[in-house]
CSV table of C-alpha atoms in Angstrom, one decimal:
chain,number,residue,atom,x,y,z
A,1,UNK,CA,26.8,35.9,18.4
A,2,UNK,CA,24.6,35.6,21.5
A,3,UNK,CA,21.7,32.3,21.2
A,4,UNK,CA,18.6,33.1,21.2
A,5,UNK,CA,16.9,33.5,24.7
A,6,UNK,CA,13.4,30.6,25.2
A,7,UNK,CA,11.0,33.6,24.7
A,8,UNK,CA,12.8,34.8,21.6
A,9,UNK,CA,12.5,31.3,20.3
A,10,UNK,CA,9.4,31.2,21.1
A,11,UNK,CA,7.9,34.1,19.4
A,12,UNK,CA,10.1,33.2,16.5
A,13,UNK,CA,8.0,29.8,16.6
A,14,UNK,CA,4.7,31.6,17.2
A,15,UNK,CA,5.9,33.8,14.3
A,16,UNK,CA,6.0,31.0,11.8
A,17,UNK,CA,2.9,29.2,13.1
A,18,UNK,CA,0.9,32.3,12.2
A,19,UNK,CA,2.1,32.9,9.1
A,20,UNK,CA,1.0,29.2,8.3
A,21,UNK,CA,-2.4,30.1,9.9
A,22,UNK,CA,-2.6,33.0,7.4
A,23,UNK,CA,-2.0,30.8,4.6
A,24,UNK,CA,-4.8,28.2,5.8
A,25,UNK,CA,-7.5,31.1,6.2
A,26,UNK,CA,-6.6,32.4,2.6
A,27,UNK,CA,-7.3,28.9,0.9
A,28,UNK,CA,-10.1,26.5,0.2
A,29,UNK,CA,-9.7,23.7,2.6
A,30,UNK,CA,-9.9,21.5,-0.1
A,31,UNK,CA,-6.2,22.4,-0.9
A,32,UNK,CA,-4.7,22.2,2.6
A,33,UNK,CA,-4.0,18.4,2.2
A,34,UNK,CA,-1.6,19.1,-0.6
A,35,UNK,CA,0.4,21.9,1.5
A,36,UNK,CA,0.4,19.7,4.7
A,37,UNK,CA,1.7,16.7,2.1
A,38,UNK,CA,4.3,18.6,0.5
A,39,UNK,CA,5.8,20.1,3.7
A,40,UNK,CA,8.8,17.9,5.2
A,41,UNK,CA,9.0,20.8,8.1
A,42,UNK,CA,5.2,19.7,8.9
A,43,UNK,CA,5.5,17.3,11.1
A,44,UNK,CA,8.0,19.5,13.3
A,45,UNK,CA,5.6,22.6,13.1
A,46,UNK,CA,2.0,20.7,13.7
A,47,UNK,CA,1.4,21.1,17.5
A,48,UNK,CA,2.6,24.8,17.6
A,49,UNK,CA,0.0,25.7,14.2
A,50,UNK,CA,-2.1,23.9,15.8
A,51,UNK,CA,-2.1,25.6,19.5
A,52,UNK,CA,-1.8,29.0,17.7
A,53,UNK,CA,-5.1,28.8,16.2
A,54,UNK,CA,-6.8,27.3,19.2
A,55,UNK,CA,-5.3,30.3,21.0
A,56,UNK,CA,-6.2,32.8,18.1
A,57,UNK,CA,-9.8,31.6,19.0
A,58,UNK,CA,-9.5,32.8,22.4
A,59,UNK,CA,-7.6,36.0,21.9
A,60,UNK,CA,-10.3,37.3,19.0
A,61,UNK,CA,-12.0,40.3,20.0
A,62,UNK,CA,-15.5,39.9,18.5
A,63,UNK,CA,-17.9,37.8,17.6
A,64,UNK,CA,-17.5,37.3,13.9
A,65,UNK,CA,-13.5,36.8,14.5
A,66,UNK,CA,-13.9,34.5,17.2
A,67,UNK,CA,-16.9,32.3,15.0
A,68,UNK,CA,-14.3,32.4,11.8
A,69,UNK,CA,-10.9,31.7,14.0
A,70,UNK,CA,-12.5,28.8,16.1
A,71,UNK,CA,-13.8,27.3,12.3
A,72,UNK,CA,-10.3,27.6,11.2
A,73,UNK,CA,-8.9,25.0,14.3
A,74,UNK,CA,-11.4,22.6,14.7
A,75,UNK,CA,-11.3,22.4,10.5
A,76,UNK,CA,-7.2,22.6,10.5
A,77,UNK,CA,-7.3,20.0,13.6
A,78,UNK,CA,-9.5,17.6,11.9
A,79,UNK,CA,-7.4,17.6,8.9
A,80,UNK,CA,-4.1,17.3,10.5
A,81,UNK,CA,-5.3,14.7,12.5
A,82,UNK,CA,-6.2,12.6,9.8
A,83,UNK,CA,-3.4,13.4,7.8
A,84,UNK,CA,-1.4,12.6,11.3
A,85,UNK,CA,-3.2,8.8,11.0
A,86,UNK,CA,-2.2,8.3,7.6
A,87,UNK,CA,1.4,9.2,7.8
A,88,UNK,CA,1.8,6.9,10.8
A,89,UNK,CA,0.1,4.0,8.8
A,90,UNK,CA,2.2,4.5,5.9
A,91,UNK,CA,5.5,4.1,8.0
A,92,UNK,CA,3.8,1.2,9.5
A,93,UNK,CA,3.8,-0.6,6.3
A,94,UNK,CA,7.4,0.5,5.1
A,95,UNK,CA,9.2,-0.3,8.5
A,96,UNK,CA,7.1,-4.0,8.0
A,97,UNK,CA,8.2,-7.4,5.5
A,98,UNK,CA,6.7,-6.6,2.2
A,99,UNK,CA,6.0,-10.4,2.4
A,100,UNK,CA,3.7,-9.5,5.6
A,101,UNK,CA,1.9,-6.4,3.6
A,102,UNK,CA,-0.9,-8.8,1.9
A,103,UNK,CA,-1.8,-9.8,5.3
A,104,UNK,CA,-1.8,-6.6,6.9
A,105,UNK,CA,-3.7,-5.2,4.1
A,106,UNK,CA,-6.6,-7.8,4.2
A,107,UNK,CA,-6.5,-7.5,8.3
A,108,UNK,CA,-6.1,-3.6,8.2
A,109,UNK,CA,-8.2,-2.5,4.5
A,110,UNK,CA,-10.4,-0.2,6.8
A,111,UNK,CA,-7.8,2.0,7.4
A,112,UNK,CA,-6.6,2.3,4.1
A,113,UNK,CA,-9.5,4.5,2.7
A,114,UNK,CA,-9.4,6.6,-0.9
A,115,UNK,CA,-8.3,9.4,1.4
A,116,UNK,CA,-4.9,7.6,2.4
A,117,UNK,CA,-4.0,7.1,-1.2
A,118,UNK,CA,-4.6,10.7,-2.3
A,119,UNK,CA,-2.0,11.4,0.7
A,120,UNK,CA,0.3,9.2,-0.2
A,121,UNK,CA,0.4,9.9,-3.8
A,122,UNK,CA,1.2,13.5,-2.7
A,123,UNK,CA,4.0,12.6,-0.4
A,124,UNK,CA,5.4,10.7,-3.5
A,125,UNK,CA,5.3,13.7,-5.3
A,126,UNK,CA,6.6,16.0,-2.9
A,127,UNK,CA,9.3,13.2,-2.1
A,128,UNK,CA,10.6,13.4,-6.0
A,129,UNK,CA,10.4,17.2,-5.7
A,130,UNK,CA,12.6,17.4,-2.5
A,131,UNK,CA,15.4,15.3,-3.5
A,132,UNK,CA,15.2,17.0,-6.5
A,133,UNK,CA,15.7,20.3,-4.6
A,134,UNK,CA,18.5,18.5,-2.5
A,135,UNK,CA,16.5,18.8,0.2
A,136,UNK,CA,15.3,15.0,1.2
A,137,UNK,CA,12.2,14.5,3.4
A,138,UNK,CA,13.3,12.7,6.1
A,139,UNK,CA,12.4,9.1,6.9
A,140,UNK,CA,11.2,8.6,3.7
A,141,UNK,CA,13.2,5.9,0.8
A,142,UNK,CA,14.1,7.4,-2.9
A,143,UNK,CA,11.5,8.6,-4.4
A,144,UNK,CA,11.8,5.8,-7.1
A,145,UNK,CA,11.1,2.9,-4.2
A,146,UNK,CA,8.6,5.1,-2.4
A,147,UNK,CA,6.2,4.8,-5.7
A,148,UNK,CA,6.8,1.7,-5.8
A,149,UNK,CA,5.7,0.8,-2.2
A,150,UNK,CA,2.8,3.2,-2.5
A,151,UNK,CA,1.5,1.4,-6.1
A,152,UNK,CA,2.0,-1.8,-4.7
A,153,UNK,CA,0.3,-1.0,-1.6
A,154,UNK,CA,-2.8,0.1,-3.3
A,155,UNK,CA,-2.6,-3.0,-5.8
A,156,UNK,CA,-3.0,-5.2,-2.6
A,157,UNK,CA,-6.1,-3.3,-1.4
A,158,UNK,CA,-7.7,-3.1,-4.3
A,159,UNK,CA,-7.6,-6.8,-4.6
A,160,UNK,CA,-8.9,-7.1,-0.9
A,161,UNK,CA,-12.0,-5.3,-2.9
A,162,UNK,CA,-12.1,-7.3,-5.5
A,163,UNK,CA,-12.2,-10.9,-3.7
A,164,UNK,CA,-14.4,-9.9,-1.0
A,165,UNK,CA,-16.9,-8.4,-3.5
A,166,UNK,CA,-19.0,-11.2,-4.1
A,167,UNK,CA,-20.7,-12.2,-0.3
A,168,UNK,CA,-21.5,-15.7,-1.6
A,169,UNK,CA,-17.8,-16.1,-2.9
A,170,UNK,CA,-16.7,-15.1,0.7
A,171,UNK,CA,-19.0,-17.0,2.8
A,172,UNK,CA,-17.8,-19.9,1.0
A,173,UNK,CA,-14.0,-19.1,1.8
A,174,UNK,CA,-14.8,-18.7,5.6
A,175,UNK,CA,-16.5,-22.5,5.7
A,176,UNK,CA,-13.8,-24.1,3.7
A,177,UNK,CA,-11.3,-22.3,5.9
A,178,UNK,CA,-12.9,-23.2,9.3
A,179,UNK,CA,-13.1,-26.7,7.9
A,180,UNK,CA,-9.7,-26.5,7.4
A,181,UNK,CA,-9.0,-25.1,10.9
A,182,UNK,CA,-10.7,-28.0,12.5
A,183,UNK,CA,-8.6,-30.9,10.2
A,184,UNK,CA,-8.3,-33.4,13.2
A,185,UNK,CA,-5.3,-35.1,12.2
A,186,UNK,CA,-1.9,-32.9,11.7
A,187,UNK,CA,-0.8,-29.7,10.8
A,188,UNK,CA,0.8,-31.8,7.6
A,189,UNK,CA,-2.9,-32.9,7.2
A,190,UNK,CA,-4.2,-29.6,6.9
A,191,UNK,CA,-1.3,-28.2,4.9
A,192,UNK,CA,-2.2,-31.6,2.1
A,193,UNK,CA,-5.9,-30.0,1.9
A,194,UNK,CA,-4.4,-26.4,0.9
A,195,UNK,CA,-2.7,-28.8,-1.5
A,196,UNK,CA,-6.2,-30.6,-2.8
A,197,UNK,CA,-7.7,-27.0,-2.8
A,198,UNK,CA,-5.4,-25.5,-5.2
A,199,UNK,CA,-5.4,-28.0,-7.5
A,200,UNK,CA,-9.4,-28.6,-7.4
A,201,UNK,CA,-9.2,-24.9,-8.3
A,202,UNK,CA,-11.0,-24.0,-5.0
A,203,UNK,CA,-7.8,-21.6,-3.8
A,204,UNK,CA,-9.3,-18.6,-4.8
A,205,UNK,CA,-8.8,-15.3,-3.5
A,206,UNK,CA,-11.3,-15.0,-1.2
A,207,UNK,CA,-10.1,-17.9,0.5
A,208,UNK,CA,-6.6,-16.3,0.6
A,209,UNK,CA,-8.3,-13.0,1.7
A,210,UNK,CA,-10.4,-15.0,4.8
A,211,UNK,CA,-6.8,-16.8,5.1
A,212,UNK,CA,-4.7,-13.6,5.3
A,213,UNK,CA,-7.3,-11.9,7.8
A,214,UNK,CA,-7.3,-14.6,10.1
A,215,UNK,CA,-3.5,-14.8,10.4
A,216,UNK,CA,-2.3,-11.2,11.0
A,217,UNK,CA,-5.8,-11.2,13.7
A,218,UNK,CA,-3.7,-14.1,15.3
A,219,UNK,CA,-0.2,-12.6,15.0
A,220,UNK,CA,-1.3,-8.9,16.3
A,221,UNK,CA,-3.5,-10.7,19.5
A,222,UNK,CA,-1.9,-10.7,22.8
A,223,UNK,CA,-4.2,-13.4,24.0
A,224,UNK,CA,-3.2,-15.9,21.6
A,225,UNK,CA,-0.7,-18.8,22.5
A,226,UNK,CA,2.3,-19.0,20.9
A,227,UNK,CA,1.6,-22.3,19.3
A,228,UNK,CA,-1.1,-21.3,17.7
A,229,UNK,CA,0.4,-18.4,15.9
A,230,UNK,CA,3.0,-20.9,14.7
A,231,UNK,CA,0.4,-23.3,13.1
A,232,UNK,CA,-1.7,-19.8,11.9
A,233,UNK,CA,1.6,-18.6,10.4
A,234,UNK,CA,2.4,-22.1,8.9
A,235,UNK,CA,-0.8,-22.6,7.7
A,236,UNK,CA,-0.9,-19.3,5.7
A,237,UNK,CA,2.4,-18.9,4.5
A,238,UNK,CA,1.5,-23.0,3.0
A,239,UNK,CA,-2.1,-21.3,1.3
A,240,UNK,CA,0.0,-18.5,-0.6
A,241,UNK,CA,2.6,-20.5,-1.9
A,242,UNK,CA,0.0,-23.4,-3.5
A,243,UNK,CA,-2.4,-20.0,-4.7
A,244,UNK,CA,0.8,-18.5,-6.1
A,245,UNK,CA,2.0,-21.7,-7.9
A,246,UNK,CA,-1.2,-22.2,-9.5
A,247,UNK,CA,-1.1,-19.3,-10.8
A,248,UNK,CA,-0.1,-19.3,-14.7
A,249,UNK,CA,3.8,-17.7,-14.6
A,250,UNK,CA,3.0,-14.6,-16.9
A,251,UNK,CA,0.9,-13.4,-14.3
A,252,UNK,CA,3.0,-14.0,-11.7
A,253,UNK,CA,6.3,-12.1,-13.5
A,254,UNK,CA,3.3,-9.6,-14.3
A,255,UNK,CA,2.4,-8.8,-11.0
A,256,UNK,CA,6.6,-8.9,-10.0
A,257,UNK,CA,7.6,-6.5,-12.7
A,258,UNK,CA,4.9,-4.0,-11.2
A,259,UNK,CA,6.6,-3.4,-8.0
A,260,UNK,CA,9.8,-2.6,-9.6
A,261,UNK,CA,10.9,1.1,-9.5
A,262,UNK,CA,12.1,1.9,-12.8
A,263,UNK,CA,12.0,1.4,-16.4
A,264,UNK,CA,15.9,-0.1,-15.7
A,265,UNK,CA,14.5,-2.8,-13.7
A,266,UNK,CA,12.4,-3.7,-15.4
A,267,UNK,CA,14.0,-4.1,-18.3
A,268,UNK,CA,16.4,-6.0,-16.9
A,269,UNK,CA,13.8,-8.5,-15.0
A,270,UNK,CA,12.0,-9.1,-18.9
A,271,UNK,CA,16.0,-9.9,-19.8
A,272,UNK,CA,15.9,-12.8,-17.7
A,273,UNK,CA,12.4,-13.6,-17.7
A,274,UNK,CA,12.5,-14.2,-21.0
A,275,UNK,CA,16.1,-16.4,-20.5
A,276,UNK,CA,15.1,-20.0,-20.3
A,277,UNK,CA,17.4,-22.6,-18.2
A,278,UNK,CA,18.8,-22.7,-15.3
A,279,UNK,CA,21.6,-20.2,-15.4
A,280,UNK,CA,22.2,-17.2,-13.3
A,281,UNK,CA,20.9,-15.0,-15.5
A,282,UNK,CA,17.7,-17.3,-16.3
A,283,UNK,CA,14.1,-16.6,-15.0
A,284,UNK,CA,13.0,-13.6,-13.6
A,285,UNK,CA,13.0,-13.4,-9.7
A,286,UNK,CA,9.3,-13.5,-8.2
A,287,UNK,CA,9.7,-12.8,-4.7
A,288,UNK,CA,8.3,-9.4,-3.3
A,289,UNK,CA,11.7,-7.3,-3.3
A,290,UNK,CA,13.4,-6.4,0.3
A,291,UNK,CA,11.2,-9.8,2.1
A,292,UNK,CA,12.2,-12.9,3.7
A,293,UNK,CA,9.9,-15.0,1.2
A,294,UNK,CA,11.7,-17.3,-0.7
A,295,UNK,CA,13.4,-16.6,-3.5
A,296,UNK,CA,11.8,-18.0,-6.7
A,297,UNK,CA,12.9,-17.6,-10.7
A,298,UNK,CA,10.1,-18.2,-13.7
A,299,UNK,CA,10.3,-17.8,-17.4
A,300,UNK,CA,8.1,-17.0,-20.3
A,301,UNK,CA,7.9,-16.4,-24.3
A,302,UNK,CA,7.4,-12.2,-25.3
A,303,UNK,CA,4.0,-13.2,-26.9
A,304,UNK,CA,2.7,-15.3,-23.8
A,305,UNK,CA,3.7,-12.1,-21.6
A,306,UNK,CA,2.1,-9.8,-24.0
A,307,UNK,CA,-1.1,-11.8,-24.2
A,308,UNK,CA,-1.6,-12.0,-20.6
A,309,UNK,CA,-0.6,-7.8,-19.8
A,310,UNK,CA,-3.5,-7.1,-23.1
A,311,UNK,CA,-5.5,-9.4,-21.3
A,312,UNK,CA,-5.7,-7.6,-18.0
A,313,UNK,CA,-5.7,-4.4,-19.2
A,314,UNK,CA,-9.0,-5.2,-21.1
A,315,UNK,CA,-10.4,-6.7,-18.1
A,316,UNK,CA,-9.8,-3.6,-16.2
A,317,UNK,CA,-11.2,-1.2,-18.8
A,318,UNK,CA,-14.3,-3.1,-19.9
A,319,UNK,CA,-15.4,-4.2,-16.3
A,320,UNK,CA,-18.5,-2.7,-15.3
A,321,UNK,CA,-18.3,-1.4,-11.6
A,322,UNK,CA,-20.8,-3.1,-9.8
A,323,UNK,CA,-20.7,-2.6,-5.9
A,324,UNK,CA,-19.5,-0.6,-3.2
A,325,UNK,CA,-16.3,-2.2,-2.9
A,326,UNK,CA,-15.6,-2.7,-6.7
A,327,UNK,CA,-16.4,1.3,-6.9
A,328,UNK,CA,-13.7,1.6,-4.3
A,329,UNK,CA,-11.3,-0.7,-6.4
A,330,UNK,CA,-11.3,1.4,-9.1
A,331,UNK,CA,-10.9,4.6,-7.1
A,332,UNK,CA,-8.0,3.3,-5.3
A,333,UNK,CA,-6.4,2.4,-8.6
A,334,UNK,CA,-6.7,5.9,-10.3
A,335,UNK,CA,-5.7,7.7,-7.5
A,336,UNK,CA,-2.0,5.8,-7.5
A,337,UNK,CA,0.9,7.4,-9.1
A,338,UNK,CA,2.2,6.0,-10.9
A,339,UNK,CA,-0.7,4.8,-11.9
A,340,UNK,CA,-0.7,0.7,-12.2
A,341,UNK,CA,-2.8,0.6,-15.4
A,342,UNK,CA,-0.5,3.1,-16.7
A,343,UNK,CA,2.6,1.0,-15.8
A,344,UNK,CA,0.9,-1.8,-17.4
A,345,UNK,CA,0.4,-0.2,-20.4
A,346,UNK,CA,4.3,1.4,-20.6
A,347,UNK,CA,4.9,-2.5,-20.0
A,348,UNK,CA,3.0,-3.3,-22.9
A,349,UNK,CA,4.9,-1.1,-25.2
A,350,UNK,CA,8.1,-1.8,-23.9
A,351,UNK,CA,7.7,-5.6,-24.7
A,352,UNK,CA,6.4,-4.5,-28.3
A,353,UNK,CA,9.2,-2.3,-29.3
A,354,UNK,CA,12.1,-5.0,-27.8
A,355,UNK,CA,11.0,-8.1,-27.9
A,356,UNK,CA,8.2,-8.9,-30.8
């Protein structure tokens, strides 16, 4: 068998790129951000579509072709573009610490728009349906930890929303934290007044939120001494662990058993939360899975869990959305799949049926 010659390759290339083209022109925009989603080969075909319909422009005949075929790119490019952006800023976040993500989520929320979660609630889908197919999209985890990622990723932005919401709430944080910045004595000075906060109650999440920003602006600057990113990184990593001790500890194995991937898991992690001791198998393990945070081990009672999930989940569904940002909130939380308030709810049941 003879290998192809360049030209033939080529034309077997421009081939495919127009048969994608046709495809495009025959639906509503609308749907091309589901095709370009579920299409592993995407990624390998985008520049050559792309091209073709830029040259389709040139090579149409008349008037009305050359109108409809120069719509088609600049609409196609826009889109792949943008899809382009989103893909990129997803693998951003999956090659990262998951202990770093509520930092670059509070730094970077602009570039998580509504938008980026619809994508990536379609790459999760199209992910399941590939390995299902035995075909695996490449570069991507199981499909199980790629939810996961994705719902906990949106969880984190949509508390970004949340605590910066209220303007007065997050003028407040930025004084208290520029106070803190300039605490003459010691870096152990400053980290005993992110001490005093949380237990005066003053720890709240805007603060963490101004905190959060102002350490990942400090890591990602090139202009910033290395000292400084030390005591930024110090100081930060000394605010989350006081916010997330004073934190009650259903809410904490709450938030824990939400990035877990499967209903297995999380079984298993209500097994030992609800273990008391000090045993190996007491506690459930609170640390953000795969990070370099510490490793830390609560327990709780069934009811006290249960009160604190029907708690939340009332919050969420009788809050009135007032706001911009608590608009975007909501959106970012109904677009996830799987959907958190659903997972809370299957949690909810789950605890009912084994453990009341």
């Amino acid at each position: 068998t003879t290998m192809p010659t360049r030209a033939e390759g080529r034309a077997d290339a421009d081939a495919v790129a127009d048969r994608l083209l046709a495809v495009f022109a025959g639906r509503d925009p609308a749907s091309w951000r589901a095709l370009i989603a579920a299409s592993g080969e995407w990624p390998n075909l985008r520049a050559r579509v792309l091209d073709r319909a830029d040259e389709a422009a040139g090579e149409a005949t008349d008037a009305a072709a050359r109108l409809a075929a120069r719509r088609l790119a600049r609409k196609l490019r826009a889109v792949a573009d943008e899809l382009a952006a989103y893909d990129a800023e997803l693998a951003r976040y999956l090659a990262a610490d998951p202990g770093e993500w509520e930092s670059m989520v509070a730094y970077g929320r602009a570039s998580l728009p509504a938008a980026f979660f619809e994508h990536a609630a379609e790459r999760v889908r199209a992910a399941a349906i590939a390995v299902k197919a035995g075909t695996p999209m490449p570069g991507l985890p199981p499909p199980a930890d790629f939810a996961a990622a994705v719902t906990r990723l949106g969880a984190l932005a949509a508390g970004v929303d949340v605590a910066t919401s209220d303007p007065a709430a997050a003028d407040a944080a930025a004084a208290e934290f520029h106070a803190l910045l300039g605490e003459p004595d010691s870096l152990a000075a400053a980290e005993a007044r992110i001490d005093d906060l949380a237990a005066s109650g003053r720890l709240d999440p805007a603060f963490m939120m101004t905190a959060a920003k102002a350490y990942q602006a400090t890591k990602e600057s090139d202009y910033t001494r290395d000292e400084v990113k030390e005591i930024m990184y110090k100081l930060y990593r000394r605010a989350r662990h006081s916010f997330s001790a004073s934190q009650p500890p259903e809410m904490r194995i709450m938030r824990y058993l939400l990035t877990l991937p499967g209903e297995v898991d999380v079984r298993s992690a209500l097994a030992q939360a609800f273990t008391p001791g000090d045993g190996p198998m007491a506690g459930a393990e609170t640390s953000a899975p795969n990070s370099n945070e510490p490793r830390q081990w609560l327990f709780t009672t069934p009811p006290a869990l249960l009160a604190r999930v029907e708690a939340v989940l009332a919050a969420y569904e009788a809050a009135p959305i007032r706001g911009a940002k608590a608009a975007r909130a909501r959106k970012v939380f109904e677009t996830l799949n799987p959907k958190v308030v659903g997972r809370l709810k299957k949690l909810k049941e789950l605890i009912r049926k084994e453990w009341m």
